[in-house]
Amino acid sequence: MKRLALAALLALTATPSFAVPMCYAPRGGNVVIFEFEIGKMGETERAAFYEKKLRMRGIDARQTTFWNGCIQTNVRENGRISMRFYDPWSLEEIPVN
């Protein structure tokens, strides 16, 4: 019975759904951020803010949301739409594979 449970656990961790990136902490060492806010931004406003920042970098971002702390957006490129993930700290694309 223990072997079956272990095999099931290993099978679950090998599924592609666990390949999605995590962005809860900044990468690349210590980061100090000084910021202030006037009012609170909801998730919709934050998504629009990041979508605007990505578009300023030439990335045609659409339908932006958040997933595991990352920016998840659909990007139109050469007539095709693909889902991509970006680091909210640096706005660098995070490879899923």
mmCIF file of N, CA and C in Angstrom:
data_model
loop_
_atom_site.group_PDB
_atom_site.id
_atom_site.type_symbol
_atom_site.label_atom_id
_atom_site.label_comp_id
_atom_site.label_asym_id
_atom_site.label_seq_id
_atom_site.Cartn_x
_atom_site.Cartn_y
_atom_site.Cartn_z
ATOM 1 N N MET A 1 0.821 -1.187 0.000
ATOM 2 C CA MET A 1 0.000 0.000 0.000
ATOM 3 C C MET A 1 0.869 1.256 0.000
ATOM 4 N N LYS A 2 1.989 1.209 0.751
ATOM 5 C CA LYS A 2 2.883 2.364 0.788
ATOM 6 C C LYS A 2 3.528 2.592 -0.572
ATOM 7 N N ARG A 3 3.836 1.515 -1.266
ATOM 8 C CA ARG A 3 4.444 1.644 -2.592
ATOM 9 C C ARG A 3 3.478 2.282 -3.575
ATOM 10 N N LEU A 4 2.202 1.917 -3.474
ATOM 11 C CA LEU A 4 1.192 2.490 -4.351
ATOM 12 C C LEU A 4 1.038 3.984 -4.090
ATOM 13 N N ALA A 5 1.012 4.369 -2.824
ATOM 14 C CA ALA A 5 0.905 5.788 -2.480
ATOM 15 C C ALA A 5 2.128 6.563 -2.959
ATOM 16 N N LEU A 6 3.306 5.982 -2.813
ATOM 17 C CA LEU A 6 4.533 6.628 -3.277
ATOM 18 C C LEU A 6 4.531 6.764 -4.798
ATOM 19 N N ALA A 7 4.087 5.723 -5.499
ATOM 20 C CA ALA A 7 4.022 5.773 -6.956
ATOM 21 C C ALA A 7 3.035 6.839 -7.419
ATOM 22 N N ALA A 8 1.906 6.947 -6.735
ATOM 23 C CA ALA A 8 0.915 7.974 -7.091
ATOM 24 C C ALA A 8 1.481 9.366 -6.865
ATOM 25 N N LEU A 9 2.200 9.558 -5.777
ATOM 26 C CA LEU A 9 2.815 10.858 -5.484
ATOM 27 C C LEU A 9 3.854 11.220 -6.535
ATOM 28 N N LEU A 10 4.673 10.263 -6.919
ATOM 29 C CA LEU A 10 5.684 10.510 -7.953
ATOM 30 C C LEU A 10 5.038 10.804 -9.297
ATOM 31 N N ALA A 11 3.951 10.130 -9.613
ATOM 32 C CA ALA A 11 3.255 10.377 -10.876
ATOM 33 C C ALA A 11 2.657 11.777 -10.901
ATOM 34 N N LEU A 12 2.136 12.221 -9.781
ATOM 35 C CA LEU A 12 1.566 13.567 -9.718
ATOM 36 C C LEU A 12 2.626 14.643 -9.888
ATOM 37 N N THR A 13 3.788 14.442 -9.300
ATOM 38 C CA THR A 13 4.827 15.462 -9.402
ATOM 39 C C THR A 13 5.456 15.495 -10.783
ATOM 40 N N ALA A 14 5.238 14.470 -11.594
ATOM 41 C CA ALA A 14 5.808 14.439 -12.939
ATOM 42 C C ALA A 14 4.875 15.045 -13.977
ATOM 43 N N THR A 15 3.675 15.460 -13.584
ATOM 44 C CA THR A 15 2.727 16.011 -14.545
ATOM 45 C C THR A 15 3.152 17.401 -14.979
ATOM 46 N N PRO A 16 2.781 17.832 -16.180
ATOM 47 C CA PRO A 16 3.181 19.137 -16.693
ATOM 48 C C PRO A 16 2.604 20.309 -15.905
ATOM 49 N N SER A 17 1.530 20.109 -15.163
ATOM 50 C CA SER A 17 0.950 21.229 -14.421
ATOM 51 C C SER A 17 1.901 21.760 -13.355
ATOM 52 N N PHE A 18 2.852 20.953 -12.929
ATOM 53 C CA PHE A 18 3.818 21.419 -11.937
ATOM 54 C C PHE A 18 4.999 22.145 -12.587
ATOM 55 N N ALA A 19 4.996 22.292 -13.920
ATOM 56 C CA ALA A 19 6.072 22.987 -14.614
ATOM 57 C C ALA A 19 5.845 24.491 -14.653
ATOM 58 N N VAL A 20 4.728 24.965 -14.114
ATOM 59 C CA VAL A 20 4.422 26.393 -14.117
ATOM 60 C C VAL A 20 5.345 27.108 -13.130
ATOM 61 N N PRO A 21 5.894 28.241 -13.527
ATOM 62 C CA PRO A 21 6.854 28.943 -12.674
ATOM 63 C C PRO A 21 6.233 29.541 -11.423
ATOM 64 N N MET A 22 7.061 29.820 -10.443
ATOM 65 C CA MET A 22 6.655 30.473 -9.198
ATOM 66 C C MET A 22 7.402 31.802 -9.109
ATOM 67 N N CYS A 23 6.710 32.884 -8.778
ATOM 68 C CA CYS A 23 7.319 34.214 -8.766
ATOM 69 C C CYS A 23 7.065 34.946 -7.442
ATOM 70 N N TYR A 24 6.988 34.236 -6.348
ATOM 71 C CA TYR A 24 6.668 34.912 -5.095
ATOM 72 C C TYR A 24 7.838 35.683 -4.506
ATOM 73 N N ALA A 25 9.051 35.363 -4.877
ATOM 74 C CA ALA A 25 10.221 36.060 -4.339
ATOM 75 C C ALA A 25 11.079 36.560 -5.491
ATOM 76 N N PRO A 26 11.714 37.707 -5.326
ATOM 77 C CA PRO A 26 12.585 38.202 -6.394
ATOM 78 C C PRO A 26 13.777 37.284 -6.593
ATOM 79 N N ARG A 27 14.203 37.161 -7.847
ATOM 80 C CA ARG A 27 15.348 36.324 -8.161
ATOM 81 C C ARG A 27 16.589 37.195 -8.282
ATOM 82 N N GLY A 28 17.743 36.606 -8.109
ATOM 83 C CA GLY A 28 18.982 37.318 -8.349
ATOM 84 C C GLY A 28 19.524 38.061 -7.143
ATOM 85 N N GLY A 29 19.228 37.618 -5.938
ATOM 86 C CA GLY A 29 19.809 38.244 -4.763
ATOM 87 C C GLY A 29 18.823 39.112 -4.000
ATOM 88 N N ASN A 30 19.368 39.916 -3.111
ATOM 89 C CA ASN A 30 18.546 40.771 -2.266
ATOM 90 C C ASN A 30 18.055 41.986 -3.038
ATOM 91 N N VAL A 31 16.825 42.359 -2.772
ATOM 92 C CA VAL A 31 16.219 43.510 -3.424
ATOM 93 C C VAL A 31 15.572 44.361 -2.351
ATOM 94 N N VAL A 32 15.857 45.656 -2.375
ATOM 95 C CA VAL A 32 15.213 46.589 -1.456
ATOM 96 C C VAL A 32 14.316 47.489 -2.282
ATOM 97 N N ILE A 33 13.057 47.581 -1.898
ATOM 98 C CA ILE A 33 12.098 48.373 -2.652
ATOM 99 C C ILE A 33 11.479 49.398 -1.718
ATOM 100 N N PHE A 34 11.524 50.643 -2.136
ATOM 101 C CA PHE A 34 10.839 51.717 -1.429
ATOM 102 C C PHE A 34 9.675 52.138 -2.302
ATOM 103 N N GLU A 35 8.487 52.011 -1.777
ATOM 104 C CA GLU A 35 7.328 52.390 -2.564
ATOM 105 C C GLU A 35 6.223 52.878 -1.641
ATOM 106 N N PHE A 36 5.312 53.618 -2.215
ATOM 107 C CA PHE A 36 4.141 54.041 -1.484
ATOM 108 C C PHE A 36 2.961 53.927 -2.424
ATOM 109 N N GLU A 37 1.792 53.874 -1.858
ATOM 110 C CA GLU A 37 0.611 53.772 -2.696
ATOM 111 C C GLU A 37 -0.480 54.666 -2.151
ATOM 112 N N ILE A 38 -1.260 55.166 -3.040
ATOM 113 C CA ILE A 38 -2.418 55.968 -2.674
ATOM 114 C C ILE A 38 -3.631 55.135 -3.044
ATOM 115 N N GLY A 39 -4.312 54.641 -2.053
ATOM 116 C CA GLY A 39 -5.420 53.730 -2.298
ATOM 117 C C GLY A 39 -4.897 52.334 -2.568
ATOM 118 N N LYS A 40 -5.795 51.433 -2.803
ATOM 119 C CA LYS A 40 -5.427 50.037 -3.085
ATOM 120 C C LYS A 40 -5.822 49.696 -4.509
ATOM 121 N N MET A 41 -4.934 48.983 -5.193
ATOM 122 C CA MET A 41 -5.252 48.498 -6.535
ATOM 123 C C MET A 41 -5.734 47.067 -6.409
ATOM 124 N N GLY A 42 -6.824 46.780 -7.062
ATOM 125 C CA GLY A 42 -7.315 45.410 -7.106
ATOM 126 C C GLY A 42 -6.551 44.620 -8.157
ATOM 127 N N GLU A 43 -6.878 43.358 -8.280
ATOM 128 C CA GLU A 43 -6.165 42.510 -9.234
ATOM 129 C C GLU A 43 -6.383 42.977 -10.668
ATOM 130 N N THR A 44 -7.568 43.468 -10.978
ATOM 131 C CA THR A 44 -7.849 43.958 -12.329
ATOM 132 C C THR A 44 -6.988 45.164 -12.668
ATOM 133 N N GLU A 45 -6.860 46.105 -11.717
ATOM 134 C CA GLU A 45 -6.032 47.291 -11.946
ATOM 135 C C GLU A 45 -4.551 46.924 -12.049
ATOM 136 N N ARG A 46 -4.100 45.987 -11.209
ATOM 137 C CA ARG A 46 -2.704 45.544 -11.272
ATOM 138 C C ARG A 46 -2.416 44.870 -12.607
ATOM 139 N N ALA A 47 -3.358 44.044 -13.080
ATOM 140 C CA ALA A 47 -3.174 43.366 -14.367
ATOM 141 C C ALA A 47 -3.098 44.382 -15.500
ATOM 142 N N ALA A 48 -3.955 45.404 -15.471
ATOM 143 C CA ALA A 48 -3.917 46.447 -16.499
ATOM 144 C C ALA A 48 -2.607 47.220 -16.438
ATOM 145 N N PHE A 49 -2.099 47.466 -15.230
ATOM 146 C CA PHE A 49 -0.826 48.167 -15.051
ATOM 147 C C PHE A 49 0.318 47.377 -15.684
ATOM 148 N N TYR A 50 0.411 46.079 -15.385
ATOM 149 C CA TYR A 50 1.476 45.251 -15.946
ATOM 150 C C TYR A 50 1.312 45.064 -17.454
ATOM 151 N N GLU A 51 0.065 44.952 -17.907
ATOM 152 C CA GLU A 51 -0.172 44.828 -19.343
ATOM 153 C C GLU A 51 0.334 46.067 -20.076
ATOM 154 N N LYS A 52 0.112 47.233 -19.489
ATOM 155 C CA LYS A 52 0.594 48.488 -20.073
ATOM 156 C C LYS A 52 2.124 48.528 -20.095
ATOM 157 N N LYS A 53 2.758 48.084 -19.000
ATOM 158 C CA LYS A 53 4.223 48.067 -18.943
ATOM 159 C C LYS A 53 4.804 47.103 -19.976
ATOM 160 N N LEU A 54 4.161 45.936 -20.170
ATOM 161 C CA LEU A 54 4.628 44.988 -21.178
ATOM 162 C C LEU A 54 4.463 45.560 -22.586
ATOM 163 N N ARG A 55 3.356 46.254 -22.828
ATOM 164 C CA ARG A 55 3.146 46.859 -24.141
ATOM 165 C C ARG A 55 4.162 47.968 -24.406
ATOM 166 N N MET A 56 4.578 48.682 -23.372
ATOM 167 C CA MET A 56 5.616 49.710 -23.535
ATOM 168 C C MET A 56 6.939 49.078 -23.953
ATOM 169 N N ARG A 57 7.134 47.803 -23.646
ATOM 170 C CA ARG A 57 8.344 47.075 -24.053
ATOM 171 C C ARG A 57 8.175 46.388 -25.406
ATOM 172 N N GLY A 58 7.039 46.616 -26.070
ATOM 173 C CA GLY A 58 6.820 46.041 -27.386
ATOM 174 C C GLY A 58 6.190 44.666 -27.364
ATOM 175 N N ILE A 59 5.680 44.235 -26.227
ATOM 176 C CA ILE A 59 5.042 42.922 -26.096
ATOM 177 C C ILE A 59 3.535 43.128 -26.165
ATOM 178 N N ASP A 60 2.877 42.517 -27.148
ATOM 179 C CA ASP A 60 1.443 42.690 -27.348
ATOM 180 C C ASP A 60 0.676 41.798 -26.367
ATOM 181 N N ALA A 61 0.611 42.232 -25.110
ATOM 182 C CA ALA A 61 -0.013 41.458 -24.034
ATOM 183 C C ALA A 61 -1.525 41.671 -24.028
ATOM 184 N N ARG A 62 -2.258 40.588 -23.770
ATOM 185 C CA ARG A 62 -3.722 40.634 -23.704
ATOM 186 C C ARG A 62 -4.200 39.672 -22.617
ATOM 187 N N GLN A 63 -5.342 39.969 -22.044
ATOM 188 C CA GLN A 63 -5.980 39.108 -21.041
ATOM 189 C C GLN A 63 -5.000 38.732 -19.936
ATOM 190 N N THR A 64 -4.419 39.727 -19.315
ATOM 191 C CA THR A 64 -3.395 39.514 -18.298
ATOM 192 C C THR A 64 -4.025 39.177 -16.960
ATOM 193 N N THR A 65 -3.467 38.162 -16.303
ATOM 194 C CA THR A 65 -3.875 37.759 -14.958
ATOM 195 C C THR A 65 -2.611 37.401 -14.185
ATOM 196 N N PHE A 66 -2.786 36.849 -12.987
ATOM 197 C CA PHE A 66 -1.651 36.447 -12.166
ATOM 198 C C PHE A 66 -1.759 34.965 -11.843
ATOM 199 N N TRP A 67 -0.622 34.283 -11.871
ATOM 200 C CA TRP A 67 -0.569 32.855 -11.581
ATOM 201 C C TRP A 67 0.694 32.581 -10.786
ATOM 202 N N ASN A 68 0.561 32.074 -9.574
ATOM 203 C CA ASN A 68 1.693 31.769 -8.691
ATOM 204 C C ASN A 68 2.633 32.957 -8.529
ATOM 205 N N GLY A 69 2.065 34.148 -8.485
ATOM 206 C CA GLY A 69 2.864 35.350 -8.313
ATOM 207 C C GLY A 69 3.453 35.882 -9.595
ATOM 208 N N CYS A 70 3.303 35.165 -10.707
ATOM 209 C CA CYS A 70 3.823 35.595 -12.009
ATOM 210 C C CYS A 70 2.731 36.333 -12.783
ATOM 211 N N ILE A 71 3.168 37.105 -13.761
ATOM 212 C CA ILE A 71 2.237 37.729 -14.692
ATOM 213 C C ILE A 71 1.972 36.715 -15.789
ATOM 214 N N GLN A 72 0.727 36.332 -15.953
ATOM 215 C CA GLN A 72 0.338 35.399 -17.007
ATOM 216 C C GLN A 72 -0.426 36.197 -18.045
ATOM 217 N N THR A 73 0.012 36.145 -19.285
ATOM 218 C CA THR A 73 -0.651 36.922 -20.324
ATOM 219 C C THR A 73 -0.642 36.172 -21.645
ATOM 220 N N ASN A 74 -1.588 36.500 -22.481
ATOM 221 C CA ASN A 74 -1.621 35.970 -23.842
ATOM 222 C C ASN A 74 -0.947 36.993 -24.739
ATOM 223 N N VAL A 75 0.003 36.547 -25.525
ATOM 224 C CA VAL A 75 0.787 37.440 -26.385
ATOM 225 C C VAL A 75 0.511 37.093 -27.839
ATOM 226 N N ARG A 76 0.155 38.123 -28.609
ATOM 227 C CA ARG A 76 -0.061 37.937 -30.046
ATOM 228 C C ARG A 76 1.246 38.262 -30.763
ATOM 229 N N GLU A 77 1.708 37.287 -31.554
ATOM 230 C CA GLU A 77 2.946 37.451 -32.293
ATOM 231 C C GLU A 77 2.814 36.730 -33.627
ATOM 232 N N ASN A 78 2.999 37.439 -34.705
ATOM 233 C CA ASN A 78 2.883 36.885 -36.054
ATOM 234 C C ASN A 78 1.534 36.209 -36.288
ATOM 235 N N GLY A 79 0.472 36.810 -35.772
ATOM 236 C CA GLY A 79 -0.867 36.277 -35.969
ATOM 237 C C GLY A 79 -1.238 35.111 -35.078
ATOM 238 N N ARG A 80 -0.337 34.690 -34.205
ATOM 239 C CA ARG A 80 -0.610 33.577 -33.290
ATOM 240 C C ARG A 80 -0.642 34.103 -31.863
ATOM 241 N N ILE A 81 -1.457 33.497 -31.032
ATOM 242 C CA ILE A 81 -1.545 33.882 -29.625
ATOM 243 C C ILE A 81 -0.965 32.750 -28.792
ATOM 244 N N SER A 82 -0.057 33.101 -27.886
ATOM 245 C CA SER A 82 0.528 32.101 -26.993
ATOM 246 C C SER A 82 0.515 32.632 -25.569
ATOM 247 N N MET A 83 0.383 31.721 -24.607
ATOM 248 C CA MET A 83 0.400 32.100 -23.200
ATOM 249 C C MET A 83 1.845 32.183 -22.733
ATOM 250 N N ARG A 84 2.174 33.280 -22.044
ATOM 251 C CA ARG A 84 3.522 33.463 -21.534
ATOM 252 C C ARG A 84 3.468 33.964 -20.096
ATOM 253 N N PHE A 85 4.571 33.731 -19.393
ATOM 254 C CA PHE A 85 4.692 34.157 -18.009
ATOM 255 C C PHE A 85 5.851 35.142 -17.894
ATOM 256 N N TYR A 86 5.669 36.169 -17.062
ATOM 257 C CA TYR A 86 6.695 37.183 -16.858
ATOM 258 C C TYR A 86 6.903 37.409 -15.367
ATOM 259 N N ASP A 87 8.127 37.712 -15.017
ATOM 260 C CA ASP A 87 8.485 38.032 -13.638
ATOM 261 C C ASP A 87 7.998 39.451 -13.331
ATOM 262 N N PRO A 88 7.205 39.652 -12.278
ATOM 263 C CA PRO A 88 6.708 41.001 -11.991
ATOM 264 C C PRO A 88 7.805 41.961 -11.529
ATOM 265 N N TRP A 89 8.935 41.467 -11.073
ATOM 266 C CA TRP A 89 10.025 42.330 -10.613
ATOM 267 C C TRP A 89 10.817 42.895 -11.773
ATOM 268 N N SER A 90 11.125 42.046 -12.767
ATOM 269 C CA SER A 90 12.002 42.477 -13.855
ATOM 270 C C SER A 90 11.290 42.526 -15.219
ATOM 271 N N LEU A 91 10.081 41.992 -15.303
ATOM 272 C CA LEU A 91 9.321 41.852 -16.543
ATOM 273 C C LEU A 91 10.034 41.001 -17.580
ATOM 274 N N GLU A 92 10.909 40.109 -17.127
ATOM 275 C CA GLU A 92 11.565 39.168 -18.023
ATOM 276 C C GLU A 92 10.663 37.955 -18.209
ATOM 277 N N GLU A 93 10.676 37.394 -19.424
ATOM 278 C CA GLU A 93 9.877 36.214 -19.683
ATOM 279 C C GLU A 93 10.454 35.022 -18.942
ATOM 280 N N ILE A 94 9.572 34.218 -18.365
ATOM 281 C CA ILE A 94 9.965 33.029 -17.626
ATOM 282 C C ILE A 94 9.612 31.815 -18.474
ATOM 283 N N PRO A 95 10.601 31.030 -18.870
ATOM 284 C CA PRO A 95 10.305 29.842 -19.666
ATOM 285 C C PRO A 95 9.561 28.804 -18.835
ATOM 286 N N VAL A 96 8.563 28.178 -19.442
ATOM 287 C CA VAL A 96 7.765 27.178 -18.721
ATOM 288 C C VAL A 96 8.437 25.824 -18.771
ATOM 289 N N ASN A 97 9.119 25.500 -19.831
ATOM 290 C CA ASN A 97 9.743 24.180 -19.965
ATOM 291 C C ASN A 97 11.066 24.132 -19.289
#
